[in-house]
Amino acid sequence: MRIALAQLNPIVGDVAGNTDLVLASIERARRDDADLLVTPELALLGYPPRDLILREGIVEAAEAAVGIVAAAAGEMTVLVGHPRRVEPGVRGVRNSVSACRDDAILAVSDKRLLPGYDIFDEDRYFDAGRAPCVIEVAGRKVGVLVCEDLWRAGDVNASPEYDVDPAAEAVAAGAEILVSLNASPFVLKKFARHRAIAREVARRLERPLVAVNQVGGQDDLVFDGRSFAVRADGRVIAQLPGWQEDTVTVDLAADAAITATPPEDDADLFHALVTGVRDYCHKTGHERALVGLSGGIDSALTAAIAAAALGAGNVSGLMLPSRYSSDHSVRDATQLAQNLRLAACPEVAIEPAHEVVRTLLTPTLPGDVKGVTDENIQARLRGMLLMAVSNATGALVLATGNKSELAVGYATLYGDMAGALAVLGDVLKTRVYDVARWINANPAAGGFATPPIPLASIEKPPSAELRPDQTDQDSLPPYEVLDPIIAMHVEHEAAVERVVVETGADPGLVQRIIRMIDAAEYKRHQAAIVLKVTQRAFGRGRPMPMAMRVTTALPPVQSSAHAHPPAAAAARQPDRRR
């Protein structure tokens, strides 16, 4: 059987545009003499629709588009993903796949396993399917699965265990071939796990398997595509490239096994972030981006990613030096702008405004305006100026903070946190350096003729430059020590004892860092959207309370039923945080 894999990049809600994508893939598959065309999950509406699916008329529009697909299918069978309403009301909607051929809908398959972990909340919107779906194509029986029906949460650390195995049930119902429609977001190293799961399922059930994935960015998520096909013995016979749309036809009988090299982590991260920036701007109607350039590594990598995503002519920098900015920082920012060939990179010194604000506050604040107050004034002046330029030019401000800073609150609300998109918000500081070195070693991957990031930005000690001779390590442990603690606690929710064992860090330091992470939650709730690239990113996949006090060490049980609580506990007052 010849199966066409349509790796598409839909826009959520754009039913007309998404239908055009499917129709174009039908024409491509027809030219390749395909028997079956497979699209991604919810291809006609886009994934994830979130509360948009509750809007009146949106489900009906997607269902009407199925008829257009059926009319275009001809003798080829097309599996197209869409929502469908099975009963009136807000609920009663299913995540479905229609099998279309000869201007008719042959069968409808409903997704059976609805994930409710991490960024997924499908059980909020959909009802689960109840039975396997097997259709006949070119004399063969094809079992239809939708994403989680195949993966069954096998690609994540913390997840439910399902009692149902839709793939096995499809085989029991007569399926000779398994096909899975997916919209599975990118997470570093996830694809290798996915392919291993698919190969295991194929071998266990002795059936060839085809998995088609969405590609592109959608809000905080990025999708890498990498659709593939495996034989019943688990050998991979086709794999589409990552990070690009394509429709490729695979012959399950004739195509030979291939050896697909796993993607390099730093390369994958760079392409994921480029995709996220490109599609966020494209799908929200923005052509240009603006980055505040400090001469440091975070703003340098953010600008390089933006230039690769949008073209250097659509990216501007803005240098905002203060009295504490070093000469080399200004030089490094200027060199970066030249390396990237940015559209513009003016310099606006914030010192005059800084002095005015200090003067205005002097009558109100006792003594001199100093310390964190003065440091944050500088950061907020920069944020204000960036947003002013954004308002005037229509360029989207990209926040430059990394995951390490967001984790411990080493960031200023309405200052360096200002922006529409936190490009590096899920990238730890040590990884920022790794990706910067990678793009310098592989400049062509970003469309650059020479290494884009100045070596000085990589080699010098990181500093916010908000006071004399400041470095990040004045307030934080070295990032080589800090980042493993953050990774263990944030991405694995590990408690102090486990973090100490896994990282070898001092218990007191681990406790302090975890307290800092908890205390900074209110800041993260006001942060720019973070592009998710790890198992646990800050944002909707990690919904934590802001008003909390974590106490897991309980007092011993007292024998008296009338015992009073200790006086110290009774008198304890709530923490007062600034």
Coordinates of C-alpha atoms in Angstrom, one line a residue:
M1 CA 0.0 0.0 0.0
R2 CA 1.2 3.5 -0.8
I3 CA 0.5 5.9 2.1
A4 CA 1.0 9.7 1.8
L5 CA 2.2 11.4 5.1
A6 CA 0.9 15.0 5.1
Q7 CA 3.1 16.9 7.6
L8 CA 1.2 20.2 7.9
N9 CA 1.5 23.4 9.8
P10 CA -2.1 24.6 10.5
I11 CA -3.2 27.8 12.2
V12 CA -5.6 27.2 15.1
G13 CA -9.1 28.4 14.1
D14 CA -8.3 29.0 10.4
V15 CA -10.6 26.4 9.1
A16 CA -10.5 27.8 5.5
G17 CA -6.7 28.1 5.4
N18 CA -6.2 24.7 7.0
T19 CA -8.6 23.1 4.5
D20 CA -6.5 24.5 1.7
L21 CA -3.5 22.9 3.2
V22 CA -5.2 19.5 3.2
L23 CA -6.5 20.0 -0.3
A24 CA -2.9 20.8 -1.5
S25 CA -1.6 17.6 0.2
I26 CA -4.4 15.6 -1.6
E27 CA -3.2 16.9 -5.0
R28 CA 0.4 16.1 -4.1
A29 CA -0.5 12.6 -2.9
R30 CA -2.6 12.0 -6.0
R31 CA 0.4 12.8 -8.2
D32 CA 2.4 10.2 -6.2
D33 CA -0.4 7.6 -6.8
A34 CA -1.1 7.2 -3.1
D35 CA -3.8 4.9 -1.9
L36 CA -4.2 6.6 1.5
L37 CA -3.4 10.1 2.7
V38 CA -3.0 10.8 6.5
T39 CA -3.1 14.3 8.0
P40 CA -2.2 15.4 11.6
E41 CA -4.6 15.3 14.5
L42 CA -7.3 18.0 14.3
A43 CA -5.8 19.2 11.0
L44 CA -8.9 21.2 9.9
L45 CA -9.1 23.2 13.2
G46 CA -5.5 23.2 14.3
Y47 CA -4.0 22.0 17.6
P48 CA -4.5 22.8 20.4
P49 CA -7.7 24.8 20.0
R50 CA -8.2 25.3 23.8
D51 CA -11.3 27.3 24.7
L52 CA -11.7 28.4 21.0
I53 CA -13.5 25.1 20.6
L54 CA -16.3 26.4 22.8
R55 CA -17.0 29.3 20.5
E56 CA -20.3 29.0 18.7
G57 CA -20.0 27.7 15.1
I58 CA -16.3 26.7 15.2
V59 CA -16.9 22.9 15.4
E60 CA -19.6 23.1 12.8
A61 CA -17.2 24.9 10.4
A62 CA -14.6 22.2 10.8
E63 CA -17.3 19.5 10.2
A64 CA -18.4 21.3 7.0
A65 CA -14.8 21.3 5.8
V66 CA -14.8 17.5 6.0
G67 CA -17.4 17.5 3.2
I68 CA -15.0 19.6 1.0
V69 CA -12.2 17.2 1.7
A70 CA -14.4 14.2 0.8
A71 CA -15.4 15.9 -2.5
A72 CA -11.7 16.3 -3.4
A73 CA -10.5 12.9 -2.3
G74 CA -11.6 11.0 -5.4
E75 CA -10.6 7.3 -5.4
M76 CA -7.9 8.0 -2.8
T77 CA -8.8 7.5 0.9
V78 CA -8.1 10.6 3.1
L79 CA -7.9 10.4 6.9
V80 CA -8.5 14.0 8.1
G81 CA -8.5 15.2 11.7
H82 CA -11.3 17.4 13.0
P83 CA -13.6 18.0 16.0
R84 CA -17.2 16.8 15.7
R85 CA -20.3 17.3 17.8
V86 CA -22.1 14.1 18.7
E87 CA -24.8 15.8 20.8
P88 CA -26.0 19.3 21.4
G89 CA -24.4 21.5 24.0
V90 CA -21.0 22.6 25.1
R91 CA -19.7 19.1 25.7
G92 CA -20.5 16.2 23.4
V93 CA -17.5 17.0 21.2
R94 CA -15.0 14.4 20.1
N95 CA -11.5 14.6 18.7
S96 CA -12.2 12.7 15.5
V97 CA -10.9 11.4 12.2
S98 CA -13.1 11.1 9.1
A99 CA -12.2 8.5 6.4
C100 CA -13.2 10.2 3.1
R101 CA -13.4 8.7 -0.4
D102 CA -15.5 9.3 -3.5
D103 CA -17.3 12.3 -2.1
A104 CA -18.4 10.3 1.0
I105 CA -17.4 9.8 4.6
L106 CA -16.8 6.1 5.0
A107 CA -16.2 6.0 8.7
V108 CA -15.4 8.2 11.7
S109 CA -12.9 7.3 14.4
D110 CA -12.9 9.1 17.8
K111 CA -9.8 9.6 20.0
R112 CA -10.1 7.2 22.9
L113 CA -7.3 8.3 25.3
L114 CA -7.6 12.0 26.3
P115 CA -4.4 13.2 28.1
G116 CA -4.8 15.6 31.0
Y117 CA -1.2 16.0 32.1
D118 CA 1.5 18.6 31.5
I119 CA 0.1 21.1 28.9
F120 CA -2.7 18.7 27.8
D121 CA -6.3 19.3 29.0
E122 CA -8.2 17.4 26.4
D123 CA -10.6 15.9 28.9
R124 CA -11.8 19.5 29.5
Y125 CA -13.1 19.7 25.9
F126 CA -13.6 16.3 24.5
D127 CA -15.5 13.1 25.2
A128 CA -13.6 9.9 24.7
G129 CA -14.3 7.5 21.9
R130 CA -15.5 4.0 22.9
A131 CA -14.5 1.6 20.2
P132 CA -11.7 0.8 17.7
C133 CA -12.1 1.9 14.1
V134 CA -10.9 -0.2 11.2
I135 CA -11.4 0.8 7.6
E136 CA -10.6 -0.9 4.3
V137 CA -8.2 0.7 1.9
A138 CA -6.9 -1.0 -1.3
G139 CA -8.0 -4.3 0.0
R140 CA -6.2 -3.9 3.4
K141 CA -7.6 -3.3 6.8
V142 CA -6.3 -0.1 8.4
G143 CA -6.7 0.7 12.1
V144 CA -7.0 4.4 12.9
L145 CA -5.4 5.8 16.1
V146 CA -5.1 9.4 17.3
C147 CA -1.9 10.4 19.1
E148 CA -2.3 9.3 22.8
D149 CA -4.0 6.2 21.5
L150 CA -0.6 5.1 20.3
W151 CA 1.8 6.7 22.9
R152 CA -0.3 5.9 26.0
A153 CA 1.9 8.4 28.0
G154 CA 4.9 6.3 27.4
D155 CA 7.0 9.4 26.5
V156 CA 6.7 11.3 29.8
N157 CA 7.9 10.7 33.3
A158 CA 4.8 11.6 35.3
S159 CA 1.6 10.4 33.6
P160 CA -1.4 8.2 34.1
E161 CA -1.5 4.5 33.3
Y162 CA -4.2 3.6 30.9
D163 CA -6.2 0.3 31.1
V164 CA -7.1 0.5 27.4
D165 CA -4.7 -0.3 24.5
P166 CA -6.4 1.1 21.4
A167 CA -3.6 -0.2 19.1
A168 CA -4.1 -3.8 20.4
E169 CA -7.8 -3.5 20.1
A170 CA -7.6 -2.3 16.5
V171 CA -5.5 -5.3 15.7
A172 CA -8.0 -7.5 17.5
A173 CA -10.7 -5.9 15.3
G174 CA -8.8 -7.0 12.2
A175 CA -6.4 -4.2 11.4
E176 CA -3.5 -5.2 9.2
I177 CA -1.9 -1.7 9.3
L178 CA -1.9 0.9 12.0
V179 CA -2.1 4.6 11.3
S180 CA -1.8 7.4 13.9
L181 CA -2.7 11.0 13.4
N182 CA -0.7 13.2 15.8
A183 CA -0.2 16.7 17.1
S184 CA 2.6 15.9 19.6
P185 CA 4.5 19.0 20.8
F186 CA 8.3 19.0 20.7
V187 CA 10.3 18.2 23.9
L188 CA 14.0 17.7 23.8
K189 CA 14.8 14.0 23.3
K190 CA 11.1 13.1 23.0
F191 CA 11.3 12.0 19.3
A192 CA 13.7 9.2 20.1
R193 CA 11.3 8.0 22.8
H194 CA 8.4 8.2 20.3
R195 CA 10.1 6.3 17.7
A196 CA 11.2 3.6 20.2
I197 CA 7.6 3.2 21.3
A198 CA 6.3 2.9 17.8
R199 CA 8.9 0.3 16.9
E200 CA 8.0 -1.7 20.0
V201 CA 4.2 -1.5 19.2
A202 CA 4.9 -2.6 15.6
R203 CA 7.0 -5.6 16.8
R204 CA 4.6 -6.6 19.6
L205 CA 1.5 -6.4 17.4
E206 CA 3.3 -7.6 14.2
R207 CA 1.8 -4.8 12.2
P208 CA 3.4 -1.9 10.1
L209 CA 2.7 1.5 11.6
V210 CA 2.6 5.0 10.2
A211 CA 2.7 8.1 12.5
V212 CA 2.0 11.6 11.0
N213 CA 2.8 14.6 13.2
Q214 CA 1.9 18.3 13.0
V215 CA 4.8 20.7 12.4
G216 CA 5.3 24.4 13.3
G217 CA 4.7 26.7 16.3
Q218 CA 1.5 27.4 18.1
D219 CA 1.6 29.9 21.0
D220 CA 4.0 28.4 23.5
L221 CA 4.3 25.0 21.8
V222 CA 6.4 23.9 18.9
F223 CA 5.9 20.8 16.8
D224 CA 8.8 19.1 15.1
G225 CA 7.0 16.9 12.6
R226 CA 9.3 14.0 11.8
S227 CA 6.5 11.8 10.7
F228 CA 7.6 8.2 10.0
A229 CA 6.7 4.7 9.0
V230 CA 7.9 1.4 10.4
R231 CA 7.5 -2.2 9.3
A232 CA 6.0 -4.9 11.3
D233 CA 9.5 -6.0 12.4
G234 CA 10.1 -2.5 13.8
R235 CA 12.5 -1.3 11.1
V236 CA 12.1 2.4 10.1
I237 CA 11.4 2.7 6.4
A238 CA 10.7 6.4 6.1
Q239 CA 11.1 9.5 8.2
L240 CA 10.2 13.1 7.2
P241 CA 12.6 16.0 8.0
G242 CA 12.0 17.9 11.2
W243 CA 10.8 21.5 11.3
Q244 CA 9.3 21.7 7.8
E245 CA 6.1 21.0 6.0
D246 CA 6.0 18.2 3.5
T247 CA 3.9 15.5 1.9
V248 CA 5.7 12.3 1.2
T249 CA 4.4 9.0 -0.1
V250 CA 5.7 5.7 1.4
D251 CA 5.3 2.3 -0.1
L252 CA 5.0 -0.1 2.8
A253 CA 6.0 -3.1 0.7
A254 CA 8.8 -1.7 -1.4
D255 CA 10.7 0.9 0.7
A256 CA 13.9 -0.3 2.3
A257 CA 14.8 0.3 6.0
I258 CA 16.7 3.4 6.7
T259 CA 19.1 4.5 9.5
A260 CA 17.9 7.8 10.9
T261 CA 20.5 9.6 13.0
P262 CA 19.1 11.1 16.2
P263 CA 19.1 14.9 16.1
E264 CA 21.8 16.8 18.0
D265 CA 20.3 18.4 21.1
D266 CA 21.7 21.9 20.6
A267 CA 20.7 21.8 16.9
D268 CA 17.2 20.7 17.8
L269 CA 16.9 23.4 20.4
F270 CA 18.0 26.1 18.0
H271 CA 15.5 25.0 15.3
A272 CA 12.7 24.6 17.9
L273 CA 13.2 28.2 19.1
V274 CA 13.5 29.5 15.5
T275 CA 10.3 27.7 14.6
G276 CA 8.5 29.1 17.7
V277 CA 9.5 32.7 17.0
R278 CA 8.8 32.5 13.3
D279 CA 5.3 31.0 13.6
Y280 CA 4.3 33.1 16.7
C281 CA 5.0 36.2 14.7
H282 CA 3.5 34.9 11.4
K283 CA 0.4 33.5 13.1
T284 CA -0.2 36.7 15.1
G285 CA 0.4 39.0 12.1
H286 CA 3.7 40.4 13.1
E287 CA 6.6 40.8 10.6
R288 CA 9.2 42.5 12.8
A289 CA 10.9 41.8 16.2
L290 CA 12.8 44.0 18.6
V291 CA 15.4 42.9 21.1
G292 CA 17.1 44.8 23.8
L293 CA 20.9 44.2 23.3
S294 CA 23.1 44.3 26.4
G295 CA 26.2 42.7 25.0
G296 CA 25.4 39.6 27.1
I297 CA 24.8 36.0 26.0
D298 CA 21.1 35.9 26.4
S299 CA 20.2 38.9 24.3
A300 CA 22.8 37.8 21.7
L301 CA 21.3 34.3 21.3
T302 CA 17.8 35.7 21.3
A303 CA 18.7 38.2 18.5
A304 CA 20.4 35.4 16.5
I305 CA 17.3 33.2 16.8
A306 CA 15.0 36.1 15.8
A307 CA 17.2 36.9 12.7
A308 CA 17.1 33.2 11.7
A309 CA 13.4 33.1 12.1
L310 CA 12.3 36.4 10.5
G311 CA 15.3 37.5 8.5
A312 CA 17.9 40.0 9.8
G313 CA 16.2 42.8 7.9
N314 CA 13.1 42.3 10.1
V315 CA 14.9 42.4 13.4
S316 CA 16.1 45.5 15.2
G317 CA 18.2 45.8 18.3
L318 CA 18.1 48.6 20.9
M319 CA 21.1 49.3 23.1
L320 CA 20.1 50.9 26.5
P321 CA 23.4 51.5 28.4
S322 CA 23.4 53.0 31.9
R323 CA 26.2 54.5 34.1
Y324 CA 27.1 50.9 35.0
S325 CA 27.3 49.5 31.5
S326 CA 30.9 48.6 30.6
D327 CA 32.5 49.8 27.3
H328 CA 33.0 46.2 26.2
S329 CA 29.2 45.5 26.6
V330 CA 28.4 48.3 24.2
R331 CA 31.1 47.0 21.8
D332 CA 29.8 43.5 22.0
A333 CA 26.2 44.6 21.3
T334 CA 27.4 46.6 18.4
Q335 CA 29.4 43.8 17.0
L336 CA 26.5 41.4 17.3
A337 CA 24.2 43.8 15.4
Q338 CA 26.9 44.0 12.7
N339 CA 27.4 40.2 12.6
L340 CA 23.7 39.6 12.2
R341 CA 23.2 42.6 9.8
L342 CA 20.2 43.8 11.9
A343 CA 17.9 46.3 10.4
A344 CA 18.8 48.9 13.0
C345 CA 20.5 49.1 16.4
P346 CA 20.3 52.6 17.9
E347 CA 21.7 53.5 21.3
V348 CA 19.5 55.2 23.9
A349 CA 21.4 56.0 27.1
I350 CA 19.0 55.6 30.1
E351 CA 21.1 57.7 32.5
P352 CA 19.1 61.0 32.1
A353 CA 15.8 59.2 32.8
H354 CA 17.4 57.2 35.6
E355 CA 18.5 60.4 37.3
V356 CA 15.1 62.0 36.9
V357 CA 13.4 59.0 38.5
R358 CA 15.9 59.0 41.4
T359 CA 15.2 62.7 41.9
L360 CA 11.4 62.2 41.8
L361 CA 11.6 59.5 44.5
T362 CA 14.0 61.2 46.9
P363 CA 11.3 63.1 48.8
T364 CA 9.2 59.9 49.1
L365 CA 11.9 57.3 50.0
P366 CA 14.0 57.8 53.2
G367 CA 17.7 58.2 52.4
D368 CA 19.2 57.6 49.0
V369 CA 17.5 55.5 46.3
K370 CA 19.7 52.5 46.3
G371 CA 20.0 48.7 46.3
V372 CA 17.4 46.6 44.5
T373 CA 15.1 49.6 44.2
D374 CA 17.7 51.5 42.1
E375 CA 18.6 48.4 40.1
N376 CA 15.0 47.7 39.2
I377 CA 14.4 51.3 38.2
Q378 CA 17.1 50.8 35.5
A379 CA 15.5 47.5 34.3
R380 CA 12.1 49.1 34.1
L381 CA 13.3 52.1 32.2
R382 CA 14.7 49.7 29.6
G383 CA 11.4 47.8 29.5
M384 CA 9.5 51.1 29.0
L385 CA 11.7 52.3 26.2
L386 CA 11.6 48.9 24.4
M387 CA 7.8 49.0 24.6
A388 CA 7.7 52.6 23.4
V389 CA 9.7 51.6 20.3
S390 CA 7.5 48.6 19.8
N391 CA 4.4 50.8 19.9
A392 CA 5.8 53.2 17.4
T393 CA 7.2 50.6 14.9
G394 CA 4.9 47.6 15.4
A395 CA 7.8 45.3 16.1
L396 CA 7.2 42.6 18.7
V397 CA 9.5 42.8 21.8
L398 CA 11.2 39.5 22.5
A399 CA 12.1 39.0 26.2
T400 CA 15.7 37.7 26.7
G401 CA 15.6 36.0 30.1
N402 CA 16.5 32.4 30.5
K403 CA 15.0 29.6 32.6
S404 CA 17.6 29.8 35.4
E405 CA 16.7 33.5 35.9
L406 CA 12.9 32.9 35.7
A407 CA 13.2 30.0 38.2
V408 CA 14.8 31.9 41.0
G409 CA 13.3 35.3 40.3
Y410 CA 16.5 36.9 39.1
A411 CA 14.4 39.1 36.8
T412 CA 12.5 42.4 37.1
L413 CA 8.8 42.6 36.6
Y414 CA 7.9 45.2 33.9
G415 CA 11.7 45.4 33.2
D416 CA 13.7 42.7 31.5
M417 CA 10.6 40.5 31.7
A418 CA 8.7 42.8 29.3
G419 CA 7.8 41.4 25.9
A420 CA 5.5 39.2 24.0
L421 CA 7.5 36.0 23.9
A422 CA 10.2 34.7 26.3
V423 CA 12.3 32.9 23.7
L424 CA 14.8 31.4 26.2
G425 CA 12.4 31.0 29.1
D426 CA 12.7 27.2 29.0
V427 CA 16.4 27.1 28.4
L428 CA 18.8 26.9 31.4
K429 CA 21.7 29.3 31.4
T430 CA 24.3 26.6 30.8
R431 CA 22.4 25.4 27.8
V432 CA 22.2 28.9 26.5
Y433 CA 26.0 28.9 26.2
D434 CA 25.9 25.5 24.5
V435 CA 23.4 26.6 21.9
A436 CA 25.4 29.8 21.3
R437 CA 28.5 27.8 20.7
W438 CA 26.6 25.5 18.4
I439 CA 25.3 28.2 16.1
N440 CA 28.7 29.8 16.0
A441 CA 30.1 26.5 14.9
N442 CA 27.2 26.0 12.4
P443 CA 26.3 29.5 11.2
A444 CA 24.8 28.2 8.0
A445 CA 22.1 26.5 10.0
G446 CA 20.7 29.9 10.9
G447 CA 21.4 31.4 7.5
F448 CA 24.5 33.3 8.6
A449 CA 27.7 33.6 6.6
T450 CA 29.9 33.8 9.7
P451 CA 29.6 33.0 13.4
P452 CA 27.0 35.4 14.6
I453 CA 27.7 35.7 18.4
P454 CA 30.8 37.7 19.6
L455 CA 33.2 35.4 21.4
A456 CA 33.4 38.0 24.3
S457 CA 29.6 37.6 24.9
I458 CA 30.3 33.8 25.5
E459 CA 33.5 34.1 27.5
K460 CA 32.8 37.0 29.9
P461 CA 31.2 36.5 33.3
P462 CA 27.4 37.0 33.1
S463 CA 26.2 40.3 34.7
A464 CA 23.1 42.4 34.8
E465 CA 25.3 45.5 35.1
L466 CA 22.9 47.3 37.4
R467 CA 25.6 48.3 40.0
P468 CA 29.4 48.6 40.0
D469 CA 31.4 45.5 39.2
Q470 CA 28.2 43.3 39.4
T471 CA 28.2 39.6 38.3
D472 CA 25.4 37.1 38.5
Q473 CA 27.4 35.1 41.0
D474 CA 27.1 37.9 43.6
S475 CA 23.5 36.7 44.1
L476 CA 23.5 33.2 42.7
P477 CA 25.7 30.1 42.9
P478 CA 27.6 29.3 39.7
Y479 CA 25.2 28.2 36.9
E480 CA 27.0 24.9 36.7
V481 CA 25.7 24.3 40.3
L482 CA 22.4 26.1 40.1
D483 CA 21.0 24.6 36.8
P484 CA 21.1 20.9 37.9
I485 CA 19.1 21.9 41.0
I486 CA 16.5 23.7 39.0
A487 CA 16.3 20.9 36.5
M488 CA 15.7 18.3 39.2
H489 CA 13.2 20.3 41.1
V490 CA 11.2 22.0 38.3
E491 CA 11.3 19.3 35.6
H492 CA 11.0 16.3 38.0
E493 CA 9.4 18.0 41.1
A494 CA 12.1 16.4 43.2
A495 CA 12.2 17.2 46.9
V496 CA 15.3 18.4 48.7
E497 CA 16.7 15.0 49.6
R498 CA 16.5 13.6 46.1
V499 CA 18.0 16.8 44.6
V500 CA 20.9 16.5 47.0
V501 CA 21.5 12.9 46.1
E502 CA 21.2 13.5 42.3
T503 CA 23.3 16.7 42.1
G504 CA 25.7 16.4 45.1
A505 CA 24.8 20.0 46.1
D506 CA 24.8 21.2 49.7
P507 CA 21.4 20.6 51.4
G508 CA 21.2 24.2 52.7
L509 CA 21.8 25.5 49.2
V510 CA 19.2 23.2 47.7
Q511 CA 16.6 24.4 50.3
R512 CA 17.4 28.0 49.5
I513 CA 17.1 27.6 45.8
I514 CA 13.7 25.8 46.1
R515 CA 12.5 28.6 48.4
M516 CA 13.5 31.1 45.8
I517 CA 11.7 29.1 43.1
D518 CA 8.5 29.0 45.1
A519 CA 8.8 32.7 46.0
A520 CA 9.1 33.8 42.4
E521 CA 5.9 32.1 41.3
Y522 CA 4.0 35.4 41.2
K523 CA 6.6 36.9 38.8
R524 CA 6.3 34.0 36.4
H525 CA 2.5 34.4 36.3
Q526 CA 3.2 37.8 34.8
A527 CA 6.0 36.7 32.5
A528 CA 5.9 36.7 28.7
I529 CA 4.8 33.4 27.0
V530 CA 7.6 30.8 27.4
L531 CA 8.4 28.6 24.4
K532 CA 8.3 25.0 25.8
V533 CA 11.2 22.8 24.8
T534 CA 11.7 20.6 28.0
Q535 CA 9.5 18.2 29.8
R536 CA 8.4 20.9 32.3
A537 CA 8.3 24.5 31.2
F538 CA 7.1 27.4 33.2
G539 CA 3.6 28.3 32.1
R540 CA 0.4 26.3 31.7
G541 CA 2.1 23.0 32.0
R542 CA 3.2 23.8 35.6
P543 CA 0.3 25.5 37.3
M544 CA 1.6 26.2 40.8
P545 CA -0.1 28.3 43.5
M546 CA 1.3 31.7 44.4
A547 CA 0.1 31.9 47.9
M548 CA 1.7 28.8 49.5
R549 CA 3.9 27.7 52.3
V550 CA 5.3 24.2 51.8
T551 CA 5.6 22.2 55.1
T552 CA 6.2 18.5 54.8
A553 CA 7.8 17.8 58.2
L554 CA 4.9 17.2 60.6
P555 CA 5.0 17.3 64.4
P556 CA 4.6 14.0 66.2
V557 CA 1.1 12.9 67.0
Q558 CA 0.1 13.7 70.6
S559 CA -1.7 11.2 72.8
S560 CA -4.2 13.7 74.2
A561 CA -7.2 14.4 72.1
H562 CA -7.4 17.9 73.7
A563 CA -3.8 18.8 73.2
H564 CA -3.3 22.4 72.1
P565 CA -1.0 23.4 69.2
P566 CA 2.4 24.7 70.2
A567 CA 2.4 28.3 71.0
A568 CA 5.0 29.1 68.4
A569 CA 2.8 27.6 65.7
A570 CA -0.3 29.3 66.9
A571 CA 1.5 32.7 66.9
R572 CA 3.1 32.2 63.5
Q573 CA 2.3 35.0 61.1
P574 CA 2.1 34.9 57.3
D575 CA 5.3 35.6 55.4
R576 CA 5.5 39.1 54.0
R577 CA 7.1 39.1 50.6
R578 CA 7.9 42.2 48.6

